[in-house]
Coordinates of C-alpha atoms and ligand atoms in Angstrom, one line a residue:
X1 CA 103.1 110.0 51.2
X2 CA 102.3 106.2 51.6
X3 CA 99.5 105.8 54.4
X4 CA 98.2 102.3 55.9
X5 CA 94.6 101.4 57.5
X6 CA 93.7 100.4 61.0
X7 CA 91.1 98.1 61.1
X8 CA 88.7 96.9 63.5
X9 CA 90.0 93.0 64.7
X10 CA 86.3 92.2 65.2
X11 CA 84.8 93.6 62.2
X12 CA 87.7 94.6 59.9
X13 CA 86.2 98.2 59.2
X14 CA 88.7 100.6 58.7
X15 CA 89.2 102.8 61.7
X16 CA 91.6 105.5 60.9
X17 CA 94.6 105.8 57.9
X18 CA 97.6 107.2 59.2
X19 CA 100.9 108.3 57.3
X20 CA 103.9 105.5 56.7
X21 CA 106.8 107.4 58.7
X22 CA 110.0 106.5 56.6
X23 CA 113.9 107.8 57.8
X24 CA 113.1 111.5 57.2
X25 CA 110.3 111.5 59.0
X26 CA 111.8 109.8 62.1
X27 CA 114.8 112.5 61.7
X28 CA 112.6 115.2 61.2
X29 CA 111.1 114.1 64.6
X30 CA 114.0 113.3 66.3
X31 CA 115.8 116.9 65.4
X32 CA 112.5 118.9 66.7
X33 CA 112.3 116.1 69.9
X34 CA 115.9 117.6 70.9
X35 CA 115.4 121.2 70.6
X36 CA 112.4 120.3 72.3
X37 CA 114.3 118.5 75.2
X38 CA 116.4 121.3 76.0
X39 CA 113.8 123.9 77.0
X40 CA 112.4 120.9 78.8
X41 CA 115.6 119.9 80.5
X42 CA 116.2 123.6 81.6
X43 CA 112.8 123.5 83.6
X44 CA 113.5 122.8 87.2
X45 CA 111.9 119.8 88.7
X46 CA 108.5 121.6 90.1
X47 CA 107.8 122.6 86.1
X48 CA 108.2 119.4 84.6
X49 CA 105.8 118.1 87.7
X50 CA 103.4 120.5 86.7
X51 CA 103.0 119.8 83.2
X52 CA 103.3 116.3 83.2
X53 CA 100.3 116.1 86.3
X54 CA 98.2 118.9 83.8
X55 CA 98.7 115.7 81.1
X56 CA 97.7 113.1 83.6
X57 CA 94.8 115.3 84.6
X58 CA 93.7 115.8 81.2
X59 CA 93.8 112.5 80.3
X60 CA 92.1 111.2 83.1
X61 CA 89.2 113.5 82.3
X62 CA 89.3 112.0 78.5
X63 CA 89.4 108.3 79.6
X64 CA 86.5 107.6 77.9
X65 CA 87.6 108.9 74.8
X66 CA 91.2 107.0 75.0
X67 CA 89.3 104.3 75.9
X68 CA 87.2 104.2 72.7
X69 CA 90.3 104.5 70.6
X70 CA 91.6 101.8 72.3
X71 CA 88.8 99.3 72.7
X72 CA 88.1 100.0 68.8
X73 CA 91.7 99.3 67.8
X74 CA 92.2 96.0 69.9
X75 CA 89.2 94.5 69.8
X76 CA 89.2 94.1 73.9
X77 CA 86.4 94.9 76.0
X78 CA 85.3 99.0 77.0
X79 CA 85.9 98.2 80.6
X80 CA 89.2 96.8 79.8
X81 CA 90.6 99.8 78.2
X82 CA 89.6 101.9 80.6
X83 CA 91.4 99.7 83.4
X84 CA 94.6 99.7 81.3
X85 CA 94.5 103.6 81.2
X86 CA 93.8 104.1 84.9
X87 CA 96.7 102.1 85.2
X88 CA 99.4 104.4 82.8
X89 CA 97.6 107.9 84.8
X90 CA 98.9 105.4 88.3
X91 CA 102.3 105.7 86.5
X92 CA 102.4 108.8 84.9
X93 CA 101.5 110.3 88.4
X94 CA 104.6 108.6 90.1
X95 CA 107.1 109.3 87.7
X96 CA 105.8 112.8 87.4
X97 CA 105.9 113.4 91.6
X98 CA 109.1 110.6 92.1
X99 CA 111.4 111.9 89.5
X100 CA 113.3 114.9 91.8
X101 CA 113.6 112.3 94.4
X102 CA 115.5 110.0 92.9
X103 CA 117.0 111.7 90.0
X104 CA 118.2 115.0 91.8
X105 CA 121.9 115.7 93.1
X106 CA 122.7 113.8 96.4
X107 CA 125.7 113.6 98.6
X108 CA 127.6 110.1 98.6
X109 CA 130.3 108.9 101.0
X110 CA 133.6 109.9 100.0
X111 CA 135.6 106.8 101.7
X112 CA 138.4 107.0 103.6
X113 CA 140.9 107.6 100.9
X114 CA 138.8 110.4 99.1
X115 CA 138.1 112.0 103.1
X116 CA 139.6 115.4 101.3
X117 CA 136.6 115.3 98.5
X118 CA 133.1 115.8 98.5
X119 CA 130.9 113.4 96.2
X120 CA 127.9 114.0 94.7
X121 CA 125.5 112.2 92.1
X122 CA 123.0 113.2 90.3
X123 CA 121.2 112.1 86.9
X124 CA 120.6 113.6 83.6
X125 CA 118.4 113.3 81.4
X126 CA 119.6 111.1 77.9
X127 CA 118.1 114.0 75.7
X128 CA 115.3 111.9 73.2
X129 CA 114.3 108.8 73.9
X130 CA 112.9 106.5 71.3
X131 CA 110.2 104.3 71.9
X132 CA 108.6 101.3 70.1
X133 CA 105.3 99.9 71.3
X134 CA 103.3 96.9 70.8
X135 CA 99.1 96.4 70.1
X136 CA 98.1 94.3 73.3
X137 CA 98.4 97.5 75.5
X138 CA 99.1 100.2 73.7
X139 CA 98.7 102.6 76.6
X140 CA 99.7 101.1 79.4
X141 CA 102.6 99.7 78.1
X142 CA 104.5 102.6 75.9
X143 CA 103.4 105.1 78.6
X144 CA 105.7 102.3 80.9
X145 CA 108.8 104.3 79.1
X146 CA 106.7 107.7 77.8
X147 CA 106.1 108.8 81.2
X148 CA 109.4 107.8 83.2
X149 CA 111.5 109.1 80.1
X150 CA 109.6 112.5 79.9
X151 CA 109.8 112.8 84.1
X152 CA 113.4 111.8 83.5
X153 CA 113.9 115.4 81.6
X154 CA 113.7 113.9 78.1
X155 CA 111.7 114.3 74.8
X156 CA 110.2 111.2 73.2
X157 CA 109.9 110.2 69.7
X158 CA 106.9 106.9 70.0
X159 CA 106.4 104.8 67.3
X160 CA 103.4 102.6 68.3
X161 CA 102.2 99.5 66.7
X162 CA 100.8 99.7 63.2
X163 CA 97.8 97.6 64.6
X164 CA 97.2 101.0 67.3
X165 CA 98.3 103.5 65.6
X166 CA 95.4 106.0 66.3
X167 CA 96.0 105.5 70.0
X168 CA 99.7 106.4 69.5
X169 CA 98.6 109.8 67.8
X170 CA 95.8 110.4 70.5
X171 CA 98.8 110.0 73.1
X172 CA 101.0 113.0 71.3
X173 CA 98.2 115.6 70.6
X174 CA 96.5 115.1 74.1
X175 CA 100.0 115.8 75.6
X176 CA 100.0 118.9 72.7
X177 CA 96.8 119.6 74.2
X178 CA 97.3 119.7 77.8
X179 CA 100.5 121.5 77.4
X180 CA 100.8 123.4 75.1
X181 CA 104.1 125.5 76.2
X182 CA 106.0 122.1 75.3
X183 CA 104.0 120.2 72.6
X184 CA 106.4 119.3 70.6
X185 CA 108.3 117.1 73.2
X186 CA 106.2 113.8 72.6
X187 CA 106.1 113.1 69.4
X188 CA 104.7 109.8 67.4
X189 CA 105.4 108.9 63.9
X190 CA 103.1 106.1 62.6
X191 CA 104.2 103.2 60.4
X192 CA 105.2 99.6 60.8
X193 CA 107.9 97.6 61.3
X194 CA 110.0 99.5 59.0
X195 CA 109.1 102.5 60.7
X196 CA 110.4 101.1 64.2
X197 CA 113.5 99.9 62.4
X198 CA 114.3 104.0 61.4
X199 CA 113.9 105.1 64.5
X200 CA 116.5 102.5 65.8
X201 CA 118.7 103.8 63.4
X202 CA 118.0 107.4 63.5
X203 CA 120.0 108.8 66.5
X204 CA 118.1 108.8 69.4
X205 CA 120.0 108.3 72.6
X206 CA 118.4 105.6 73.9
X207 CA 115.6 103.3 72.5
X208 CA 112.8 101.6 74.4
X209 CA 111.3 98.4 73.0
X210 CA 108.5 96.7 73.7
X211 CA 107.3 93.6 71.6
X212 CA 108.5 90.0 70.7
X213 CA 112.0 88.6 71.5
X214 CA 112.2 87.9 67.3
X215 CA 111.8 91.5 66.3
X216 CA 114.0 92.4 69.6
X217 CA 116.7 90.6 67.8
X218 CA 116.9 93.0 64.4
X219 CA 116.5 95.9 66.5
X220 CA 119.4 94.9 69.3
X221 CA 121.3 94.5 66.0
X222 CA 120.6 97.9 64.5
X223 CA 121.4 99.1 67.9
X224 CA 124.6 97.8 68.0
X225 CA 125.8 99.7 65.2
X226 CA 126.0 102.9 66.4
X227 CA 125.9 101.9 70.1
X228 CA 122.4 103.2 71.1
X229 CA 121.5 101.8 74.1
X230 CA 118.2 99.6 74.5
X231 CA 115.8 98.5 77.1
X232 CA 113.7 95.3 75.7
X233 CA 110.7 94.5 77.0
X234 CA 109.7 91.2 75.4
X235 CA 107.1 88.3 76.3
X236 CA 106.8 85.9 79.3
X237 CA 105.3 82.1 79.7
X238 CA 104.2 83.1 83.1
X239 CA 104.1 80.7 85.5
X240 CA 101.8 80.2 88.6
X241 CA 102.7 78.1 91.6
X242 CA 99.6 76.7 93.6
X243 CA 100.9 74.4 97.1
X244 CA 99.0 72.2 99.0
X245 CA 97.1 74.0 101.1
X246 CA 96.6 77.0 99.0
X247 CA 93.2 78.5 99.0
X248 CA 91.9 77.6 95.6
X249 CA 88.9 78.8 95.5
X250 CA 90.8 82.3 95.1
X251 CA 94.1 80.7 92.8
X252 CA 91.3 79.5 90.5
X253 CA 89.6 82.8 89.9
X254 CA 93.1 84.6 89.5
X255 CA 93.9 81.7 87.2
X256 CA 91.1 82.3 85.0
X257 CA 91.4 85.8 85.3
X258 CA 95.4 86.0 84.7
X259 CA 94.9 83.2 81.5
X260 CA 91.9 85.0 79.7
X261 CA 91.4 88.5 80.4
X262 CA 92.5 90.6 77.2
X263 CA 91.9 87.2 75.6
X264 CA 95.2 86.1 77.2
X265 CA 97.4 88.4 74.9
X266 CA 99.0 90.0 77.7
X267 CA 102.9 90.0 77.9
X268 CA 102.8 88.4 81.8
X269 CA 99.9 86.5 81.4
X270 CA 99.0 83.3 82.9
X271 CA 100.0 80.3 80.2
X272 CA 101.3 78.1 83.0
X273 CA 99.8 76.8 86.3
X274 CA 101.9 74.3 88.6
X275 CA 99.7 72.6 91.0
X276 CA 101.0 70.2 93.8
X277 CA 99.2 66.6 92.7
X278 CA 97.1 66.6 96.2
X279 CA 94.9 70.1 94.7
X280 CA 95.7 69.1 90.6
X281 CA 92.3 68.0 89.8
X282 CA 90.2 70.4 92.1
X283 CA 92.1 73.3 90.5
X284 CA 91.3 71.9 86.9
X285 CA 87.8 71.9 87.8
X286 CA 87.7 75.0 89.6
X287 CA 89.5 77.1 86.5
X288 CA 87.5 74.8 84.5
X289 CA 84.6 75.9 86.0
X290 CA 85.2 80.5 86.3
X291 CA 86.4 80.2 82.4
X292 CA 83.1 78.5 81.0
X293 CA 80.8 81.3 81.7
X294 CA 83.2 83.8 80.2
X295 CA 81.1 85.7 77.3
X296 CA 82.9 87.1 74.0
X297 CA 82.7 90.5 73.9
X298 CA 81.5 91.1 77.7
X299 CA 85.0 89.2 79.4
X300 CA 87.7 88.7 76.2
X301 CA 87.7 90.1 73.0
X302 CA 88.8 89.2 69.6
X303 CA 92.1 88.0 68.9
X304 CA 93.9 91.6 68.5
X305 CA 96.6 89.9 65.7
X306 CA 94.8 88.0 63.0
X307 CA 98.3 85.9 62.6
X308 CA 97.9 84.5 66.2
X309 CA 95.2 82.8 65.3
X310 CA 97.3 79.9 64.1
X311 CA 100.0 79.9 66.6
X312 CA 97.4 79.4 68.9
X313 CA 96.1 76.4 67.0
X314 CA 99.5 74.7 66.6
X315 CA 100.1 74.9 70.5
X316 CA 96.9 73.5 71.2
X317 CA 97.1 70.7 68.8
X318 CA 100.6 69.6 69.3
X319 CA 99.2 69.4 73.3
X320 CA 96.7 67.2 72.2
X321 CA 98.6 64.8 70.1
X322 CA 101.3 64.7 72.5
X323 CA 99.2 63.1 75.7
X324 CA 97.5 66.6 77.2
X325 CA 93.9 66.4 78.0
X326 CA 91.9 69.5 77.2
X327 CA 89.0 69.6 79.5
X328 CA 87.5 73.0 78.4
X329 CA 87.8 73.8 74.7
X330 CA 90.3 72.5 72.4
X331 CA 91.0 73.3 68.4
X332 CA 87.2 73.6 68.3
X333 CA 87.4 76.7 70.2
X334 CA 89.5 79.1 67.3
X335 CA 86.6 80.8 65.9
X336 CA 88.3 83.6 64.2
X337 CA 87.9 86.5 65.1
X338 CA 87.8 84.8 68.4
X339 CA 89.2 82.3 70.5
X340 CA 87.5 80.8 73.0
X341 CA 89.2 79.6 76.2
X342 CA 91.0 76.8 76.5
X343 CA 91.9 74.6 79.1
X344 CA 94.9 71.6 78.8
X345 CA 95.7 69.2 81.9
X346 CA 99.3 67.7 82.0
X347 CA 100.9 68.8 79.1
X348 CA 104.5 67.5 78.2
X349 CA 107.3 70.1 79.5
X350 CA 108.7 69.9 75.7
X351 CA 105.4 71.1 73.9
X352 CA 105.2 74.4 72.3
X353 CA 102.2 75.0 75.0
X354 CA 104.6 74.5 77.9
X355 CA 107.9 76.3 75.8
X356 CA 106.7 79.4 73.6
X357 CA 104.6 82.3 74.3
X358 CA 101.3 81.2 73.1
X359 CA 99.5 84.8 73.5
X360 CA 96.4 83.2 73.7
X361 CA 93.4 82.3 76.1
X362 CA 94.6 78.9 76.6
X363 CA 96.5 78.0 80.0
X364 CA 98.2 74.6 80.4
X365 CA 97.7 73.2 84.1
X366 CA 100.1 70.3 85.0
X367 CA 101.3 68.4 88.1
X368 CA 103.9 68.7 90.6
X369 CA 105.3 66.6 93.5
X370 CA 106.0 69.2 95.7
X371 CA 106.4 73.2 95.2
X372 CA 110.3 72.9 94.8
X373 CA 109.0 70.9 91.4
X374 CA 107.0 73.8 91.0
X375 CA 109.9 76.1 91.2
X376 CA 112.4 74.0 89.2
X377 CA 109.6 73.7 86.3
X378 CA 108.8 77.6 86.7
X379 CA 112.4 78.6 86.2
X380 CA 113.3 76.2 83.6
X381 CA 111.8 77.9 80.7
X382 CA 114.0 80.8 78.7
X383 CA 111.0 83.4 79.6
X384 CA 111.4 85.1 83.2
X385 CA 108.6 88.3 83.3
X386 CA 106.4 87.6 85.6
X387 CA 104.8 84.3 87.9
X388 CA 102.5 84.2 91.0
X389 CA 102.5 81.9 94.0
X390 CA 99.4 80.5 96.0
X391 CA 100.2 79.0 99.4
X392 CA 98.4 78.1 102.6
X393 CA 100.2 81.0 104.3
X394 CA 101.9 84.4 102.5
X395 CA 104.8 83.8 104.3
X396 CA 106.0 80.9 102.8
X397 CA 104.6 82.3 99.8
X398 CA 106.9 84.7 100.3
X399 CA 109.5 82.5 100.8
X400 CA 109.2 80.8 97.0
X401 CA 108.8 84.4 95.2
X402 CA 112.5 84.7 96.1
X403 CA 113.4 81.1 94.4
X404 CA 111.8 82.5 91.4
X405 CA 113.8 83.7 88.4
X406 CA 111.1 85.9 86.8
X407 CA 111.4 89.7 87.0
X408 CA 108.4 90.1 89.3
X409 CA 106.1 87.3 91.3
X410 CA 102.8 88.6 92.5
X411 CA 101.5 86.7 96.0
X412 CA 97.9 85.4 96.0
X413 CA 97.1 87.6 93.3
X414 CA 98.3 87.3 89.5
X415 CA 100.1 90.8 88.3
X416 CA 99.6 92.5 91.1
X417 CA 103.1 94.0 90.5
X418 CA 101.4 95.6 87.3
X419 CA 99.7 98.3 89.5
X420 CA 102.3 99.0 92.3
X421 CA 104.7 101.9 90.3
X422 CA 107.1 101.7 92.8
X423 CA 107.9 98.5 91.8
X424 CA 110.4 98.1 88.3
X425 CA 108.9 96.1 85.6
X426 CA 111.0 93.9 83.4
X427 CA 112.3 90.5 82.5
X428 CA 115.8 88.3 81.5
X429 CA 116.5 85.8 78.9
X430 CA 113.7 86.0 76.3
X431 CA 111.9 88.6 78.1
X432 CA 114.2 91.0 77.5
X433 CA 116.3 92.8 79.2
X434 CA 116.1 96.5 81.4
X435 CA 113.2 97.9 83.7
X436 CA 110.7 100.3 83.5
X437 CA 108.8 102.1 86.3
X438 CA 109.6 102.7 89.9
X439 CA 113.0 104.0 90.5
X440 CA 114.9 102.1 88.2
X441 CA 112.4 103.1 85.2
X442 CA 113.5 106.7 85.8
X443 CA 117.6 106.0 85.9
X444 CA 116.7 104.0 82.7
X445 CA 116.3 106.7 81.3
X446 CA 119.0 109.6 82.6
X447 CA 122.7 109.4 82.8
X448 CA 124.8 109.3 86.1
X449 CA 126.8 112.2 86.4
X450 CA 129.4 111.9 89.3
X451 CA 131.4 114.8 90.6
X452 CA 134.1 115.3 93.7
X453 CA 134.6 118.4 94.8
X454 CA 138.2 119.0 96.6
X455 CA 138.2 120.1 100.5
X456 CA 141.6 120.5 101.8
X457 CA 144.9 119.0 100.2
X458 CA 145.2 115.2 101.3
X459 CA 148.1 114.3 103.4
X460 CA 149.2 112.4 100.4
X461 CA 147.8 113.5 96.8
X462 CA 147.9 110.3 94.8
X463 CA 146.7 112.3 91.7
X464 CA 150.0 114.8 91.7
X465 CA 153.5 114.0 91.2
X466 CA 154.4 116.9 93.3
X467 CA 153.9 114.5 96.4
X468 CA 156.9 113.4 98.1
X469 CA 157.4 109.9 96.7
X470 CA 158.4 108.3 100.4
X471 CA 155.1 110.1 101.8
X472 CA 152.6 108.6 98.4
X473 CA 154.7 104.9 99.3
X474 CA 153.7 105.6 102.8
X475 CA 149.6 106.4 102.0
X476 CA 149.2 103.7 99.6
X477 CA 150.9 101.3 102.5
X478 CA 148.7 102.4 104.7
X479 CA 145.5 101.4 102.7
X480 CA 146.9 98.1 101.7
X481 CA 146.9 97.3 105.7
X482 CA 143.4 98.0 105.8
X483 CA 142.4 96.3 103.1
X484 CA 144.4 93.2 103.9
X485 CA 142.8 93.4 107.5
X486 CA 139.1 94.2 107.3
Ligands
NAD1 P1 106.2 92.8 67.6 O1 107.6 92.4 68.0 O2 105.6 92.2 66.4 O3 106.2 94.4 67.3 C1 106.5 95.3 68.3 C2 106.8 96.7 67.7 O4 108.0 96.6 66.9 C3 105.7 97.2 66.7 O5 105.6 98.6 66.9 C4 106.3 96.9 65.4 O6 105.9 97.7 64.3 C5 107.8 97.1 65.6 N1 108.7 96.5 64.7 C6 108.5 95.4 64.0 N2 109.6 95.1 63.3 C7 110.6 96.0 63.6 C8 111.9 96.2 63.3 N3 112.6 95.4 62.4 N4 112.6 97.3 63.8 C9 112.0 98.1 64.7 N5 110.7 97.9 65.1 C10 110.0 96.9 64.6 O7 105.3 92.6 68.8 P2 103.7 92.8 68.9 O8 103.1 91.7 68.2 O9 103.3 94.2 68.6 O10 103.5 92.7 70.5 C11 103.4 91.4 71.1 C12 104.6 91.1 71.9 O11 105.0 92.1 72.8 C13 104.5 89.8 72.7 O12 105.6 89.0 72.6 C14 104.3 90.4 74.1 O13 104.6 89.5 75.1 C15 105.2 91.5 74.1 N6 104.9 92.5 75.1 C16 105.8 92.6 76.2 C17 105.5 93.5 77.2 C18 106.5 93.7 78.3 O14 106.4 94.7 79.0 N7 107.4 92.8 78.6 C19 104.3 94.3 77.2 C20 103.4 94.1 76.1 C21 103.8 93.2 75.1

């Protein structure tokens, strides 16, 4: 069987060779994942709980060990990947202990022309679940739909990125590991993009994506052939909002922070600040100033994709030449494997900087008039994942998060939606489409079931043609008058 290499982004050493996973593979995987799902399905709520808190427990207690694979696969820093994992265990413990609550059979009002039925609603689970994951964070982000899909009652079948393949496998046999009654309901099959493309086509019941809006394309088209329904979690030119009297001592630091930490490949990211023109230039310097004493290796690591590299480049350059002024860094600053942060002052609205992801540590910081600029530059781009808003007071933070098209706005903070699992996770427009986490990351993944259960005959049964037509005229009547009136 064809394998490929991991390699180390900062050294290039090979880290780990793992199998090319071609159609049969994926099948083979996909058949065991359902026979798999229904012993998993038939567990009551309390067993799946159990199991999937023994794997969170388990996996705390490794964190070091994930961690290592991690760090050693991206490049990023060892403190890093050991944040990103306490954040999937935050997760994994919510889906595991919210799942019954929001998944399990509920009574719903009837209405008044159902009065004679009892409703109920309740969820089940899809049956496998497909999931595709990308390198940046290739824990916290697959375990994003891993976790909610397994609480959901479902088996998974993970095809993570070819760049983190060994975390992917360290994912299925710590799951093995921890439980061992069920280990054969996660599942990874390693490979690359060709891989992610046969697990599209191969029959799973629902397929979650995460990685660019291009490759979300070709798989939203494979999809579409045989109707498999998809959940797209793509990339974000995250905006951040700073008024007039924000405190910017503490926009700064999140600034910096949001812009370069994972060496700004991170899906809702900062790339874009908006700062009222009264604060522009004290912001620069402030940013300007946190970002300079960042240390490769200790704050950022290498650049993850060697290929980014060059995008990164383009968007800086094509700033420059354009008018924007870069007073940290510039094109100097691409060292491969590195890049070193960047900072560009008033960049035109039209440049690549200001319109595509750049997936870099470069952040663009421009001038407004007033915050409704802000908000009418924020939304204007065809990304809407994630922004952030500083303001003299939270409340009329508050009150610009909700002018904001993105999927989530953190106030005074940069992604502090990331850690809240309650809270769904998910963009429109080139960010995809969907959400994961909270309690629309479980329905993501489970059907509605609806059911009426009959009480008493009605004094009119609409569904029967035994009813006396003069009686149905009358009942149907009747609920037009209401209608009309209230
Ligand atoms: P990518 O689109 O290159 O690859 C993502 C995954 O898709 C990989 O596993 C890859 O092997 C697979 N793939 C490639 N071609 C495929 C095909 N034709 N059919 C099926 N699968 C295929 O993305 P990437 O470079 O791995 O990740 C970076 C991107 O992910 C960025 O755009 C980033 O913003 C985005 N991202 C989004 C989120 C989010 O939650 N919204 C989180 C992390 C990353």
């Amino acid at each position: 069987m064809a394998t490929f290499s991991v390699r180390s982004p900062a050294t290039g050493d090979v880290l780990g060779e793992h199998p090319v996973g071609g159609p049969e593979e994926v099948a083979d995987a996909v058949v065991r994942g359902r026979g798999a799902a229904a012993d998993w399905a038939a567990l009551d709520w309390a067993g799946r709980r159990t199991r999937l808190l023994a794997w969170k427990r388990s996996l705390a207690r490794r964190m070091d060990e994930l961690a290592d694979v991690v760090s050693a696969e991206t490049g990023k820093p060892a403190h890093d990947a050991r944040a990103e994992v306490l954040l999937a265990l935050v997760h994994l413990d919510w889906a595991a202990r919210n799942a019954r609550s929001v998944l399990r059979v509920r009574r719903v009002p009837s209405g008044l022309l159902s009065a004679h039925q009892r409703s109920f609603l309740g969820y089940r689970p899809l049956g496998v679940v497909g999931v595709i994951g990308p390198w940046n964070y290739p824990v916290y982000t697959p375990m994003g739909s891993i976790g909610y899909a397994l609480a959901a009652g479902n088996a998974v079948v993970h095809k993570p990125s070819e760049l983190t393949a060994g975390t992917g496998v360290f994912l299925a046999s710590s799951f093995a590991d921890a439980v061992p009654d069920c280990a054969g309901l996660l599942r990874t099959v390693t490979g690359p993009g060709s891989t992610g493309r046969a697990l599209a086509e191969g029959g799973v019941d629902k397929l979650a994506f995460t990685g660019s809006p291009g490759t979300a394309r070709q798989v939203a088209e494979v999809c579409a052939r045989s109707l498999t329904p998809l959940l797209a979690e793509c990339g974000g030119k995250d905006a951040v909002l700073v008024g007039a009297d924000a405190d910017l001592e503490e926009a700064a630091e999140a600034i910096a922070w949001g812009a370069m930490a994972n060496a700004g490949q991170t899906c809702a990211g900062v790339e874009r600040v908006y700062a009222v023109e009264s604060v522009h230039k004290r912001l620069c310097e402030l940013v300007v100033e946190r970002t300079r004493s960042l240390a490769a290796g200790q704050h950022y690591g290498p650049m993850t994709l060697p290929t980014q590299l060059g995008v990164v480049e383009r968007h800086m350059k094509e700033a420059l030449s354009s008018g924007a002024r870069a007073p940290l860094g510039g094109p100097e600053s691409v060292a491969a494997p590195f890049v070193h942060p960047v900072v560009l002052v008033d960049v035109p609205e039209d440049s690549p900087a200001m319109t595509e992801e750049t997936f870099g540590p470069v952040v663009a910081i421009n001038r407004v008039r007033d915050l409704d600029e802000a908000v009418e530059r924020a939304n204007a781009s065809p990304y809407a994942l994630g922004s952030a808003v500083f303001t003299g007071s939270r409340a009329a933070g508050l009150a610009v998060a909700q002018r904001l098209n993105s999927g989530a706005v953190s106030v005074g903070s940069v992604l502090g939606f990331a850690a809240v699992p309650s809270l769904p996770f998910g963009g429109t427009g080139e960010s995809g489409f969907g959400r994961i986490h909270g309690a629309e990351g479980l329905r993501a993944f489970a059907v509605p079931r609806s059911v009426t259960v009959k009480r008493f005959a009605p004094y009119a049964d609409l569904t029967s043609f035994a009813t006396a037509p003069d009686r149905a005229a009358r009942a149907v009547e009747l609920g037009r008058r209401l209608h009309a009136r209230f």
